[in-house]
Amino acid sequence: APPPPSTNSLQSLSLKANATLTGEEYQSKWGTVADTEALVLSAVPMRSGPTSTDAVESALSNFNVYTMASGELPTEFKFFLYGQEEDSFGGGYFLIQAVVMKAPASLTLTIKPIGGEMDSNKRKEKMDQLVELIKSALGEYVP
């Protein structure tokens, strides 16, 4: 698939294609970031819920947000996702836990930054941009 077009709002966030992370690395990195440093976006209403985890995973991978693990529960889909910035932008990781409630359909994101940008304002700006990137990747579901 061709890379998604970049927009001006995403200029200070550039995610690597083919970033990799093992499950162990993901868990240990997740544990090193205090919950107070995480960006939490709760229950964003969705137009409709996805019918499978695959639909969400492929939409996100087009934007270089990759899936570590995912699963379907009776009332929700859960995703453990990650992205890594280009080295020229700091090379930091963003670890993301996403929960998609089935009815009423909603999206909750928890994003933890690892490494990369140390300036907390710039880091927050990048996480905000990551939220917008995820919303645009899931544009079919998120108004």
CSV table of C-alpha atoms in Angstrom, one decimal:
chain,number,residue,atom,x,y,z
A,1,ALA,CA,0.0,0.0,0.0
A,2,PRO,CA,1.3,3.5,-0.7
A,3,PRO,CA,2.2,5.5,2.4
A,4,PRO,CA,-0.6,7.7,3.7
A,5,PRO,CA,-0.3,11.3,2.6
A,6,SER,CA,1.3,13.5,5.2
A,7,THR,CA,-0.6,16.5,6.5
A,8,ASN,CA,0.8,19.6,8.0
A,9,SER,CA,-0.5,18.7,11.4
A,10,LEU,CA,1.6,15.6,11.5
A,11,GLN,CA,4.9,17.1,10.7
A,12,SER,CA,6.6,16.6,14.0
A,13,LEU,CA,5.5,13.0,14.2
A,14,SER,CA,6.9,10.6,11.7
A,15,LEU,CA,6.5,6.8,12.3
A,16,LYS,CA,8.8,4.2,10.9
A,17,ALA,CA,7.6,1.6,8.5
A,18,ASN,CA,8.5,-1.9,9.7
A,19,ALA,CA,9.1,-1.0,13.3
A,20,THR,CA,9.5,-4.1,15.4
A,21,LEU,CA,9.1,-4.9,19.1
A,22,THR,CA,8.9,-8.3,20.9
A,23,GLY,CA,6.1,-9.1,23.3
A,24,GLU,CA,8.7,-9.1,26.2
A,25,GLU,CA,10.1,-5.7,25.1
A,26,TYR,CA,6.5,-4.3,24.9
A,27,GLN,CA,5.6,-5.5,28.4
A,28,SER,CA,8.9,-4.3,30.0
A,29,LYS,CA,8.7,-0.9,28.3
A,30,TRP,CA,5.0,-0.5,29.3
A,31,GLY,CA,5.9,-1.1,32.9
A,32,THR,CA,8.6,1.5,32.9
A,33,VAL,CA,6.2,4.4,32.2
A,34,ALA,CA,4.1,5.6,35.1
A,35,ASP,CA,0.4,5.8,34.4
A,36,THR,CA,0.5,9.5,35.2
A,37,GLU,CA,2.7,10.0,32.1
A,38,ALA,CA,0.2,8.2,29.8
A,39,LEU,CA,-2.2,10.1,27.6
A,40,VAL,CA,-5.7,8.6,28.1
A,41,LEU,CA,-8.5,9.3,25.8
A,42,SER,CA,-11.7,7.8,27.1
A,43,ALA,CA,-14.8,6.6,25.2
A,44,VAL,CA,-14.6,8.5,21.9
A,45,PRO,CA,-18.0,7.7,20.2
A,46,MET,CA,-17.7,5.7,17.1
A,47,ARG,CA,-20.0,5.7,14.1
A,48,SER,CA,-19.9,1.9,14.1
A,49,GLY,CA,-17.8,-0.8,15.6
A,50,PRO,CA,-15.5,-2.9,13.5
A,51,THR,CA,-16.6,-6.5,12.9
A,52,SER,CA,-13.1,-8.0,13.5
A,53,THR,CA,-9.7,-7.2,14.9
A,54,ASP,CA,-8.2,-7.6,11.4
A,55,ALA,CA,-10.1,-4.6,10.0
A,56,VAL,CA,-8.6,-2.3,12.7
A,57,GLU,CA,-5.1,-3.8,12.5
A,58,SER,CA,-4.8,-3.4,8.7
A,59,ALA,CA,-6.2,0.2,8.8
A,60,LEU,CA,-3.6,1.1,11.5
A,61,SER,CA,-0.7,-0.6,9.8
A,62,ASN,CA,-1.2,1.6,6.8
A,63,PHE,CA,-0.2,4.4,9.1
A,64,ASN,CA,2.8,2.5,10.6
A,65,VAL,CA,1.0,1.7,13.9
A,66,TYR,CA,1.5,-2.0,14.5
A,67,THR,CA,-0.3,-4.7,16.5
A,68,MET,CA,1.5,-6.6,19.2
A,69,ALA,CA,-1.6,-8.5,20.2
A,70,SER,CA,-5.3,-8.2,19.9
A,71,GLY,CA,-8.4,-10.1,21.0
A,72,GLU,CA,-12.1,-10.1,21.0
A,73,LEU,CA,-14.2,-10.3,24.1
A,74,PRO,CA,-18.0,-10.5,24.3
A,75,THR,CA,-18.4,-6.7,24.7
A,76,GLU,CA,-15.1,-5.3,23.3
A,77,PHE,CA,-12.1,-5.6,21.1
A,78,LYS,CA,-8.7,-5.1,22.8
A,79,PHE,CA,-5.5,-4.0,20.9
A,80,PHE,CA,-1.9,-3.7,22.1
A,81,LEU,CA,-0.3,-1.5,19.5
A,82,TYR,CA,2.9,0.4,19.0
A,83,GLY,CA,4.7,2.8,16.7
A,84,GLN,CA,8.3,4.0,16.5
A,85,GLU,CA,9.4,7.4,15.4
A,86,GLU,CA,11.9,7.8,12.7
A,87,ASP,CA,15.4,8.1,14.1
A,88,SER,CA,15.7,11.7,12.9
A,89,PHE,CA,12.6,12.5,15.0
A,90,GLY,CA,14.1,10.9,18.2
A,91,GLY,CA,13.4,7.2,17.6
A,92,GLY,CA,11.1,6.9,20.6
A,93,TYR,CA,8.4,4.3,20.9
A,94,PHE,CA,4.7,4.9,21.5
A,95,LEU,CA,2.9,2.0,23.2
A,96,ILE,CA,-0.8,2.1,22.8
A,97,GLN,CA,-3.6,0.1,24.4
A,98,ALA,CA,-6.9,0.5,22.5
A,99,VAL,CA,-10.3,-0.8,23.7
A,100,VAL,CA,-13.2,-0.7,21.2
A,101,MET,CA,-16.5,-1.2,22.9
A,102,LYS,CA,-19.0,-2.9,20.7
A,103,ALA,CA,-22.3,-1.3,21.9
A,104,PRO,CA,-22.5,1.6,22.0
A,105,ALA,CA,-19.4,1.7,19.9
A,106,SER,CA,-16.6,3.7,21.4
A,107,LEU,CA,-12.8,3.9,21.4
A,108,THR,CA,-10.6,4.3,24.5
A,109,LEU,CA,-6.8,4.9,24.0
A,110,THR,CA,-4.0,4.8,26.5
A,111,ILE,CA,-0.7,5.9,25.0
A,112,LYS,CA,2.7,5.7,26.8
A,113,PRO,CA,5.8,7.4,25.3
A,114,ILE,CA,9.1,5.5,25.6
A,115,GLY,CA,12.4,7.3,24.9
A,116,GLY,CA,12.7,9.9,22.1
A,117,GLU,CA,11.5,13.4,22.9
A,118,MET,CA,12.3,14.5,26.4
A,119,ASP,CA,10.6,17.8,26.4
A,120,SER,CA,7.2,17.1,28.0
A,121,ASN,CA,5.3,19.7,25.9
A,122,LYS,CA,6.7,18.3,22.6
A,123,ARG,CA,6.1,14.8,23.8
A,124,LYS,CA,2.4,15.7,24.6
A,125,GLU,CA,2.1,17.3,21.1
A,126,LYS,CA,3.4,14.1,19.5
A,127,MET,CA,1.0,12.0,21.5
A,128,ASP,CA,-1.9,14.3,20.5
A,129,GLN,CA,-0.8,13.9,16.8
A,130,LEU,CA,-0.7,10.1,17.3
A,131,VAL,CA,-4.3,10.2,18.5
A,132,GLU,CA,-5.3,12.2,15.4
A,133,LEU,CA,-3.4,9.7,13.2
A,134,ILE,CA,-5.2,6.8,14.8
A,135,LYS,CA,-8.6,8.5,14.4
A,136,SER,CA,-7.9,9.2,10.7
A,137,ALA,CA,-6.7,5.6,10.2
A,138,LEU,CA,-10.0,4.5,11.7
A,139,GLY,CA,-12.0,7.1,9.8
A,140,GLU,CA,-14.5,4.5,8.7
A,141,TYR,CA,-15.5,4.1,12.3
A,142,VAL,CA,-14.7,7.3,14.1
A,143,PRO,CA,-16.6,10.4,12.9
